[in-house]
C-alpha cells in the first residue's frame, strides 16, 4: 500500500514537473532568441553596444552576413574600398554612381554604411553631397607613397625592394610621419589596422613603437578627431600603445576586417577594452549629419 501510494504520488507530481520543465525550456529558448543581443552585451560587461566597423562583403552579400550580426550580438559597419581605379581590389568605388549603388544596397539594413578609403587621392573621386551620405570613412596607413609618388602596398611580397627598410628606425620615422600626414590631410573617422607593420618589421613591433612615436600618432588622432581601430584580426594595437592612446584622449573603434564568415568576431578588441576600462564615451559612434569628418573638415 505504502509503495503503491508513493508510486501514485510520484506519478502525480512527475507530470507537472516535467511539463513545467518543458514550458521553462521553451520560454528560455524564446528569451534567448529575443534577448540575444542584450545578453551578449551583458556578457561583455561593457557599457556600450558592440559594433564591428570594419566588415567587408567581398565574398558574400549583405543578406548573408546579417544573420551573423544578429547571432553574434554585434552591429556591423559595412565598408567597400573607395578611391581611384589604380587601387586594385575586387571592388573599388571610384565615382558618385558607384558610391550611391553601395549606399542603396545597404539602405534600410540594420548596419552602418562606410567606405575604406584608399591612398590620399580618394576625395577627388566623389562629390561632397555623395560623401555626406556615408556614416563613416575608414582608412589605414598600409599603402604608402613611394619615392616617385607611387602607391605601394606594404603587405605585398617583395615590398622591401621597393621601399627601403634596411634601416628599420629610419623607415619607422617615415611611417609614423605617414600616419600623421594622412590623418591631417584626409577627412577620416577611423584609422583602421592601426600600428600594423610590414612583415619585415613586425618581429620588432614592441621596440619600434617607442613612446615618442606612439605619441605622434595619438596626438594626430586627437587633433583631427580620428578614432583608432582596435583590430581583432591583427590583434593590434598592443596594450602599451592603447594605454598611451587612452591617456591622450583618443577614441576607439572595434574592427575585424572580416570577410564572410569572420565578421563580428571581436575577442581581442573586447579583451583590450576591458583591460583599458573603456566606456561608451571612449568609443567612436557615427557623427550626426553635419558633423561627419567629411563635413566638418574642409579638405582636398
Ligand atoms: Zn579592410
mmCIF file of C-alpha atoms and ligand atoms in Angstrom:
data_model
loop_
_atom_site.group_PDB
_atom_site.id
_atom_site.type_symbol
_atom_site.label_atom_id
_atom_site.label_comp_id
_atom_site.label_asym_id
_atom_site.label_seq_id
_atom_site.Cartn_x
_atom_site.Cartn_y
_atom_site.Cartn_z
ATOM 1 C CA UNK A 1 0.000 0.000 0.000
ATOM 2 C CA UNK A 2 2.695 2.389 1.064
ATOM 3 C CA UNK A 3 4.634 1.545 -2.008
ATOM 4 C CA UNK A 4 1.635 1.951 -4.251
ATOM 5 C CA UNK A 5 0.726 5.367 -2.692
ATOM 6 C CA UNK A 6 4.238 6.532 -3.084
ATOM 7 C CA UNK A 7 4.185 5.399 -6.634
ATOM 8 C CA UNK A 8 0.872 7.229 -7.293
ATOM 9 C CA UNK A 9 2.163 10.345 -5.619
ATOM 10 C CA UNK A 10 5.333 10.239 -7.696
ATOM 11 C CA UNK A 11 3.235 9.798 -10.798
ATOM 12 C CA UNK A 12 1.065 12.803 -9.934
ATOM 13 C CA UNK A 13 3.995 15.065 -9.241
ATOM 14 C CA UNK A 14 6.184 13.897 -12.116
ATOM 15 C CA UNK A 15 3.916 15.136 -14.854
ATOM 16 C CA UNK A 16 3.578 18.742 -13.614
ATOM 17 C CA UNK A 17 7.302 18.912 -13.022
ATOM 18 C CA UNK A 18 8.058 17.552 -16.470
ATOM 19 C CA UNK A 19 5.580 19.952 -18.017
ATOM 20 C CA UNK A 20 6.935 22.924 -16.049
ATOM 21 C CA UNK A 21 10.401 21.961 -17.134
ATOM 22 C CA UNK A 22 9.240 21.787 -20.731
ATOM 23 C CA UNK A 23 7.481 25.156 -20.530
ATOM 24 C CA UNK A 24 10.510 26.621 -18.814
ATOM 25 C CA UNK A 25 12.798 25.378 -21.584
ATOM 26 C CA UNK A 26 10.554 26.750 -24.298
ATOM 27 C CA UNK A 27 10.356 30.147 -22.583
ATOM 28 C CA UNK A 28 14.113 30.192 -22.145
ATOM 29 C CA UNK A 29 14.596 29.402 -25.823
ATOM 30 C CA UNK A 30 12.328 32.309 -26.819
ATOM 31 C CA UNK A 31 14.080 34.646 -24.411
ATOM 32 C CA UNK A 32 17.452 33.571 -25.768
ATOM 33 C CA UNK A 33 16.394 34.450 -29.276
ATOM 34 C CA UNK A 34 14.740 37.718 -28.308
ATOM 35 C CA UNK A 35 17.389 38.921 -25.895
ATOM 36 C CA UNK A 36 20.484 37.549 -27.523
ATOM 37 C CA UNK A 37 21.971 40.984 -28.221
ATOM 38 C CA UNK A 38 21.332 42.217 -24.677
ATOM 39 C CA UNK A 39 22.711 39.024 -23.163
ATOM 40 C CA UNK A 40 25.808 39.351 -25.288
ATOM 41 C CA UNK A 41 26.282 42.930 -24.139
ATOM 42 C CA UNK A 42 25.878 41.778 -20.541
ATOM 43 C CA UNK A 43 28.432 39.016 -21.038
ATOM 44 C CA UNK A 44 30.999 41.538 -22.258
ATOM 45 C CA UNK A 45 30.271 43.751 -19.196
ATOM 46 C CA UNK A 46 30.937 46.777 -21.396
ATOM 47 C CA UNK A 47 28.585 49.740 -21.108
ATOM 48 C CA UNK A 48 28.267 50.207 -24.883
ATOM 49 C CA UNK A 49 26.850 48.124 -27.714
ATOM 50 C CA UNK A 50 29.268 46.128 -29.824
ATOM 51 C CA UNK A 51 29.938 47.397 -33.340
ATOM 52 C CA UNK A 52 32.370 45.943 -35.863
ATOM 53 C CA UNK A 53 33.138 48.958 -38.069
ATOM 54 C CA UNK A 54 35.346 47.022 -40.472
ATOM 55 C CA UNK A 55 33.261 44.446 -42.321
ATOM 56 C CA UNK A 56 33.827 43.568 -45.990
ATOM 57 C CA UNK A 57 31.264 41.894 -48.246
ATOM 58 C CA UNK A 58 33.945 40.738 -50.772
ATOM 59 C CA UNK A 59 32.907 37.094 -50.929
ATOM 60 C CA UNK A 60 29.375 37.488 -49.656
ATOM 61 C CA UNK A 61 26.253 39.626 -49.627
ATOM 62 C CA UNK A 62 24.588 41.881 -47.087
ATOM 63 C CA UNK A 63 21.726 39.401 -46.666
ATOM 64 C CA UNK A 64 24.162 36.570 -45.961
ATOM 65 C CA UNK A 65 26.064 38.472 -43.259
ATOM 66 C CA UNK A 66 23.083 39.962 -41.402
ATOM 67 C CA UNK A 67 22.245 36.702 -39.583
ATOM 68 C CA UNK A 68 25.821 36.695 -38.242
ATOM 69 C CA UNK A 69 25.299 40.206 -36.868
ATOM 70 C CA UNK A 70 22.203 39.020 -35.005
ATOM 71 C CA UNK A 71 23.751 35.773 -33.849
ATOM 72 C CA UNK A 72 26.912 37.465 -32.531
ATOM 73 C CA UNK A 73 25.144 40.451 -30.983
ATOM 74 C CA UNK A 74 27.369 42.809 -32.972
ATOM 75 C CA UNK A 75 26.183 45.578 -35.275
ATOM 76 C CA UNK A 76 28.178 45.815 -38.494
ATOM 77 C CA UNK A 77 29.707 48.797 -40.259
ATOM 78 C CA UNK A 78 29.995 47.691 -43.873
ATOM 79 C CA UNK A 79 32.917 49.113 -45.855
ATOM 80 C CA UNK A 80 33.840 48.936 -49.522
ATOM 81 C CA UNK A 81 37.185 50.074 -50.907
ATOM 82 C CA UNK A 82 36.922 53.565 -52.393
ATOM 83 C CA UNK A 83 39.385 55.556 -54.470
ATOM 84 C CA UNK A 84 40.859 55.687 -57.947
ATOM 85 C CA UNK A 85 40.920 52.628 -60.207
ATOM 86 C CA UNK A 86 44.690 52.483 -59.672
ATOM 87 C CA UNK A 87 43.817 50.718 -56.421
ATOM 88 C CA UNK A 88 43.384 47.038 -57.201
ATOM 89 C CA UNK A 89 40.683 45.274 -55.188
ATOM 90 C CA UNK A 90 37.745 43.040 -56.128
ATOM 91 C CA UNK A 91 35.590 46.184 -55.961
ATOM 92 C CA UNK A 92 36.757 49.800 -55.863
ATOM 93 C CA UNK A 93 34.144 52.545 -55.734
ATOM 94 C CA UNK A 94 35.546 55.330 -57.897
ATOM 95 C CA UNK A 95 32.730 57.786 -58.598
ATOM 96 C CA UNK A 96 29.410 59.041 -57.247
ATOM 97 C CA UNK A 97 27.349 56.482 -59.164
ATOM 98 C CA UNK A 98 29.300 53.569 -57.736
ATOM 99 C CA UNK A 99 29.224 55.021 -54.232
ATOM 100 C CA UNK A 100 25.475 55.606 -54.472
ATOM 101 C CA UNK A 101 24.914 51.997 -55.580
ATOM 102 C CA UNK A 102 26.848 50.840 -52.498
ATOM 103 C CA UNK A 103 24.723 53.096 -50.281
ATOM 104 C CA UNK A 104 21.478 51.978 -51.924
ATOM 105 C CA UNK A 105 22.395 48.304 -51.485
ATOM 106 C CA UNK A 106 22.662 48.929 -47.722
ATOM 107 C CA UNK A 107 19.662 51.252 -47.478
ATOM 108 C CA UNK A 108 17.226 50.179 -44.772
ATOM 109 C CA UNK A 109 19.524 47.435 -43.451
ATOM 110 C CA UNK A 110 20.471 47.484 -39.750
ATOM 111 C CA UNK A 111 24.115 48.419 -40.463
ATOM 112 C CA UNK A 112 26.323 51.489 -40.649
ATOM 113 C CA UNK A 113 27.371 52.432 -44.166
ATOM 114 C CA UNK A 114 31.037 53.222 -44.751
ATOM 115 C CA UNK A 115 33.963 53.077 -47.127
ATOM 116 C CA UNK A 116 37.584 52.066 -46.726
ATOM 117 C CA UNK A 117 39.309 54.996 -48.432
ATOM 118 C CA UNK A 118 42.415 54.239 -50.454
ATOM 119 C CA UNK A 119 45.648 56.239 -50.596
ATOM 120 C CA UNK A 120 45.448 60.033 -50.492
ATOM 121 C CA UNK A 121 43.530 60.848 -53.665
ATOM 122 C CA UNK A 122 40.124 59.291 -52.950
ATOM 123 C CA UNK A 123 38.336 62.517 -52.043
ATOM 124 C CA UNK A 124 38.602 63.762 -55.640
ATOM 125 C CA UNK A 125 36.570 60.785 -56.893
ATOM 126 C CA UNK A 126 33.371 61.878 -55.145
ATOM 127 C CA UNK A 127 31.197 64.938 -54.676
ATOM 128 C CA UNK A 128 30.687 66.255 -51.132
ATOM 129 C CA UNK A 129 26.961 65.504 -51.498
ATOM 130 C CA UNK A 130 27.641 61.798 -52.144
ATOM 131 C CA UNK A 131 30.188 61.530 -49.305
ATOM 132 C CA UNK A 132 27.666 63.166 -46.942
ATOM 133 C CA UNK A 133 25.515 60.041 -47.246
ATOM 134 C CA UNK A 134 28.146 57.868 -45.566
ATOM 135 C CA UNK A 135 28.011 57.112 -41.855
ATOM 136 C CA UNK A 136 31.795 56.925 -41.653
ATOM 137 C CA UNK A 137 35.062 56.841 -43.580
ATOM 138 C CA UNK A 138 37.747 54.363 -42.542
ATOM 139 C CA UNK A 139 41.244 54.256 -43.971
ATOM 140 C CA UNK A 140 44.649 52.908 -42.976
ATOM 141 C CA UNK A 141 48.352 53.622 -43.356
ATOM 142 C CA UNK A 142 49.192 50.372 -45.152
ATOM 143 C CA UNK A 143 49.527 51.940 -48.615
ATOM 144 C CA UNK A 144 52.470 54.332 -48.550
ATOM 145 C CA UNK A 145 53.835 56.845 -51.059
ATOM 146 C CA UNK A 146 56.918 55.542 -52.885
ATOM 147 C CA UNK A 147 59.965 57.547 -53.988
ATOM 148 C CA UNK A 148 58.241 58.600 -57.241
ATOM 149 C CA UNK A 149 54.925 59.367 -55.587
ATOM 150 C CA UNK A 150 53.526 55.944 -56.496
ATOM 151 C CA UNK A 151 51.262 53.950 -54.185
ATOM 152 C CA UNK A 152 52.949 50.973 -52.553
ATOM 153 C CA UNK A 153 51.019 48.357 -50.619
ATOM 154 C CA UNK A 154 53.235 47.447 -47.713
ATOM 155 C CA UNK A 155 51.766 43.958 -47.324
ATOM 156 C CA UNK A 156 52.769 42.805 -50.794
ATOM 157 C CA UNK A 157 55.618 40.384 -51.437
ATOM 158 C CA UNK A 158 58.971 41.983 -52.247
ATOM 159 C CA UNK A 159 57.977 45.347 -50.828
ATOM 160 C CA UNK A 160 61.376 45.600 -49.100
ATOM 161 C CA UNK A 161 62.917 46.126 -52.548
ATOM 162 C CA UNK A 162 60.542 48.971 -53.373
ATOM 163 C CA UNK A 163 60.626 50.728 -50.019
ATOM 164 C CA UNK A 164 63.938 50.981 -48.223
ATOM 165 C CA UNK A 165 63.537 49.199 -44.893
ATOM 166 C CA UNK A 166 67.228 48.395 -44.416
ATOM 167 C CA UNK A 167 67.347 50.957 -41.645
ATOM 168 C CA UNK A 168 64.317 49.993 -39.597
ATOM 169 C CA UNK A 169 64.477 53.057 -37.370
ATOM 170 C CA UNK A 170 64.569 55.410 -40.343
ATOM 171 C CA UNK A 171 61.662 53.586 -42.003
ATOM 172 C CA UNK A 172 59.652 53.775 -38.773
ATOM 173 C CA UNK A 173 60.164 57.523 -38.579
ATOM 174 C CA UNK A 174 58.864 57.884 -42.143
ATOM 175 C CA UNK A 175 55.985 55.513 -41.408
ATOM 176 C CA UNK A 176 54.953 57.487 -38.322
ATOM 177 C CA UNK A 177 55.098 60.712 -40.366
ATOM 178 C CA UNK A 178 52.871 58.973 -42.931
ATOM 179 C CA UNK A 179 50.274 58.210 -40.241
ATOM 180 C CA UNK A 180 50.317 61.850 -39.191
ATOM 181 C CA UNK A 181 50.131 63.072 -42.788
ATOM 182 C CA UNK A 182 47.091 61.031 -43.777
ATOM 183 C CA UNK A 183 45.161 61.989 -40.649
ATOM 184 C CA UNK A 184 45.983 65.656 -41.280
ATOM 185 C CA UNK A 185 45.184 65.548 -44.998
ATOM 186 C CA UNK A 186 42.067 63.340 -45.176
ATOM 187 C CA UNK A 187 38.641 63.572 -43.536
ATOM 188 C CA UNK A 188 38.808 60.217 -41.740
ATOM 189 C CA UNK A 189 36.569 58.946 -38.985
ATOM 190 C CA UNK A 190 38.570 55.793 -38.265
ATOM 191 C CA UNK A 191 42.178 54.763 -38.826
ATOM 192 C CA UNK A 192 41.901 51.013 -39.367
ATOM 193 C CA UNK A 193 44.569 48.356 -38.838
ATOM 194 C CA UNK A 194 46.378 50.869 -36.670
ATOM 195 C CA UNK A 195 50.035 50.196 -35.730
ATOM 196 C CA UNK A 196 50.217 47.344 -38.234
ATOM 197 C CA UNK A 197 53.765 46.905 -39.570
ATOM 198 C CA UNK A 198 55.186 45.273 -42.713
ATOM 199 C CA UNK A 199 56.238 41.654 -42.161
ATOM 200 C CA UNK A 200 59.946 42.531 -42.036
ATOM 201 C CA UNK A 201 59.380 44.855 -39.080
ATOM 202 C CA UNK A 202 56.626 43.057 -37.201
ATOM 203 C CA UNK A 203 59.008 40.989 -35.018
ATOM 204 C CA UNK A 204 60.349 44.306 -33.648
ATOM 205 C CA UNK A 205 56.895 45.838 -33.023
ATOM 206 C CA UNK A 206 57.454 46.392 -29.288
ATOM 207 C CA UNK A 207 60.752 48.218 -29.701
ATOM 208 C CA UNK A 208 59.886 50.113 -32.890
ATOM 209 C CA UNK A 209 56.670 51.622 -31.482
ATOM 210 C CA UNK A 210 58.535 53.782 -28.984
ATOM 211 C CA UNK A 211 56.535 56.056 -26.659
ATOM 212 C CA UNK A 212 57.682 59.068 -28.716
ATOM 213 C CA UNK A 213 56.389 57.547 -31.978
ATOM 214 C CA UNK A 214 53.148 56.442 -30.343
ATOM 215 C CA UNK A 215 52.637 59.966 -29.033
ATOM 216 C CA UNK A 216 52.951 61.459 -32.518
ATOM 217 C CA UNK A 217 50.242 59.160 -33.854
ATOM 218 C CA UNK A 218 47.850 59.572 -30.933
ATOM 219 C CA UNK A 219 48.302 63.353 -30.871
ATOM 220 C CA UNK A 220 47.365 63.487 -34.561
ATOM 221 C CA UNK A 221 44.347 61.264 -33.927
ATOM 222 C CA UNK A 222 43.116 63.527 -31.124
ATOM 223 C CA UNK A 223 43.841 66.734 -33.049
ATOM 224 C CA UNK A 224 41.907 65.633 -36.136
ATOM 225 C CA UNK A 225 39.181 63.651 -34.357
ATOM 226 C CA UNK A 226 40.152 60.289 -35.845
ATOM 227 C CA UNK A 227 39.264 57.127 -33.926
ATOM 228 C CA UNK A 228 41.856 54.343 -33.784
ATOM 229 C CA UNK A 229 40.677 50.842 -34.570
ATOM 230 C CA UNK A 230 41.411 48.008 -32.162
ATOM 231 C CA UNK A 231 41.824 45.284 -34.742
ATOM 232 C CA UNK A 232 40.564 41.882 -33.705
ATOM 233 C CA UNK A 233 42.160 40.147 -36.695
ATOM 234 C CA UNK A 234 45.658 41.610 -36.334
ATOM 235 C CA UNK A 235 45.400 41.781 -32.530
ATOM 236 C CA UNK A 236 46.722 45.343 -32.753
ATOM 237 C CA UNK A 237 47.485 47.826 -31.315
ATOM 238 C CA UNK A 238 49.117 46.138 -28.361
ATOM 239 C CA UNK A 239 48.386 47.218 -24.822
ATOM 240 C CA UNK A 240 51.183 49.792 -24.218
ATOM 241 C CA UNK A 241 50.115 51.722 -27.328
ATOM 242 C CA UNK A 242 46.469 51.525 -26.301
ATOM 243 C CA UNK A 243 47.185 52.777 -22.775
ATOM 244 C CA UNK A 244 49.084 55.753 -24.151
ATOM 245 C CA UNK A 245 46.317 56.436 -26.647
ATOM 246 C CA UNK A 246 43.641 56.319 -23.958
ATOM 247 C CA UNK A 247 45.643 58.661 -21.726
ATOM 248 C CA UNK A 248 45.795 61.131 -24.642
ATOM 249 C CA UNK A 249 42.003 61.012 -25.056
ATOM 250 C CA UNK A 250 41.829 59.030 -28.301
ATOM 251 C CA UNK A 251 38.524 57.485 -29.318
ATOM 252 C CA UNK A 252 38.493 53.838 -30.330
ATOM 253 C CA UNK A 253 36.519 51.578 -32.635
ATOM 254 C CA UNK A 254 36.412 47.809 -32.957
ATOM 255 C CA UNK A 255 37.122 46.132 -36.278
ATOM 256 C CA UNK A 256 37.543 42.615 -37.615
ATOM 257 C CA UNK A 257 38.499 43.429 -41.231
ATOM 258 C CA UNK A 258 36.393 40.315 -41.659
ATOM 259 C CA UNK A 259 35.276 38.595 -44.818
ATOM 260 C CA UNK A 260 32.441 36.041 -44.561
ATOM 261 C CA UNK A 261 32.026 34.386 -42.093
ATOM 262 C CA UNK A 262 34.616 36.081 -39.899
ATOM 263 C CA UNK A 263 32.887 39.409 -39.278
ATOM 264 C CA UNK A 264 31.865 40.369 -35.759
ATOM 265 C CA UNK A 265 34.467 38.185 -34.070
ATOM 266 C CA UNK A 266 35.892 40.780 -31.704
ATOM 267 C CA UNK A 267 37.530 38.814 -28.890
ATOM 268 C CA UNK A 268 40.788 40.801 -28.923
ATOM 269 C CA UNK A 269 39.028 44.168 -29.163
ATOM 270 C CA UNK A 270 36.720 43.298 -26.270
ATOM 271 C CA UNK A 271 39.588 41.987 -24.147
ATOM 272 C CA UNK A 272 41.562 45.199 -24.676
ATOM 273 C CA UNK A 273 38.518 47.351 -23.927
ATOM 274 C CA UNK A 274 38.069 45.543 -20.617
ATOM 275 C CA UNK A 275 41.753 45.828 -19.812
ATOM 276 C CA UNK A 276 41.669 49.569 -20.509
ATOM 277 C CA UNK A 277 38.299 50.102 -18.826
ATOM 278 C CA UNK A 278 36.856 51.696 -21.970
ATOM 279 C CA UNK A 279 33.455 53.316 -21.576
ATOM 280 C CA UNK A 280 30.835 54.480 -24.018
ATOM 281 C CA UNK A 281 32.440 57.954 -24.145
ATOM 282 C CA UNK A 282 35.744 56.441 -25.303
ATOM 283 C CA UNK A 283 34.149 54.785 -28.322
ATOM 284 C CA UNK A 284 33.586 56.106 -31.809
ATOM 285 C CA UNK A 285 29.991 56.479 -32.888
ATOM 286 C CA UNK A 286 28.992 57.831 -36.303
ATOM 287 C CA UNK A 287 28.507 61.572 -36.082
ATOM 288 C CA UNK A 288 25.143 63.167 -36.767
ATOM 289 C CA UNK A 289 24.604 64.785 -40.136
ATOM 290 C CA UNK A 290 26.611 67.998 -40.352
ATOM 291 C CA UNK A 291 29.352 66.771 -38.021
ATOM 292 C CA UNK A 292 30.819 63.888 -40.004
ATOM 293 C CA UNK A 293 34.529 64.126 -40.794
ATOM 294 C CA UNK A 294 33.767 64.733 -44.493
ATOM 295 C CA UNK A 295 31.545 67.660 -43.442
ATOM 296 C CA UNK A 296 33.479 69.273 -40.585
ATOM 297 C CA UNK A 297 36.883 69.082 -42.272
ATOM 298 C CA UNK A 298 37.290 71.157 -45.405
ATOM 299 C CA UNK A 299 39.995 69.269 -47.268
ATOM 300 C CA UNK A 300 41.181 68.483 -50.780
HETATM 301 ZN ZN1 LIG B 1 39.615 46.408 -44.790
#
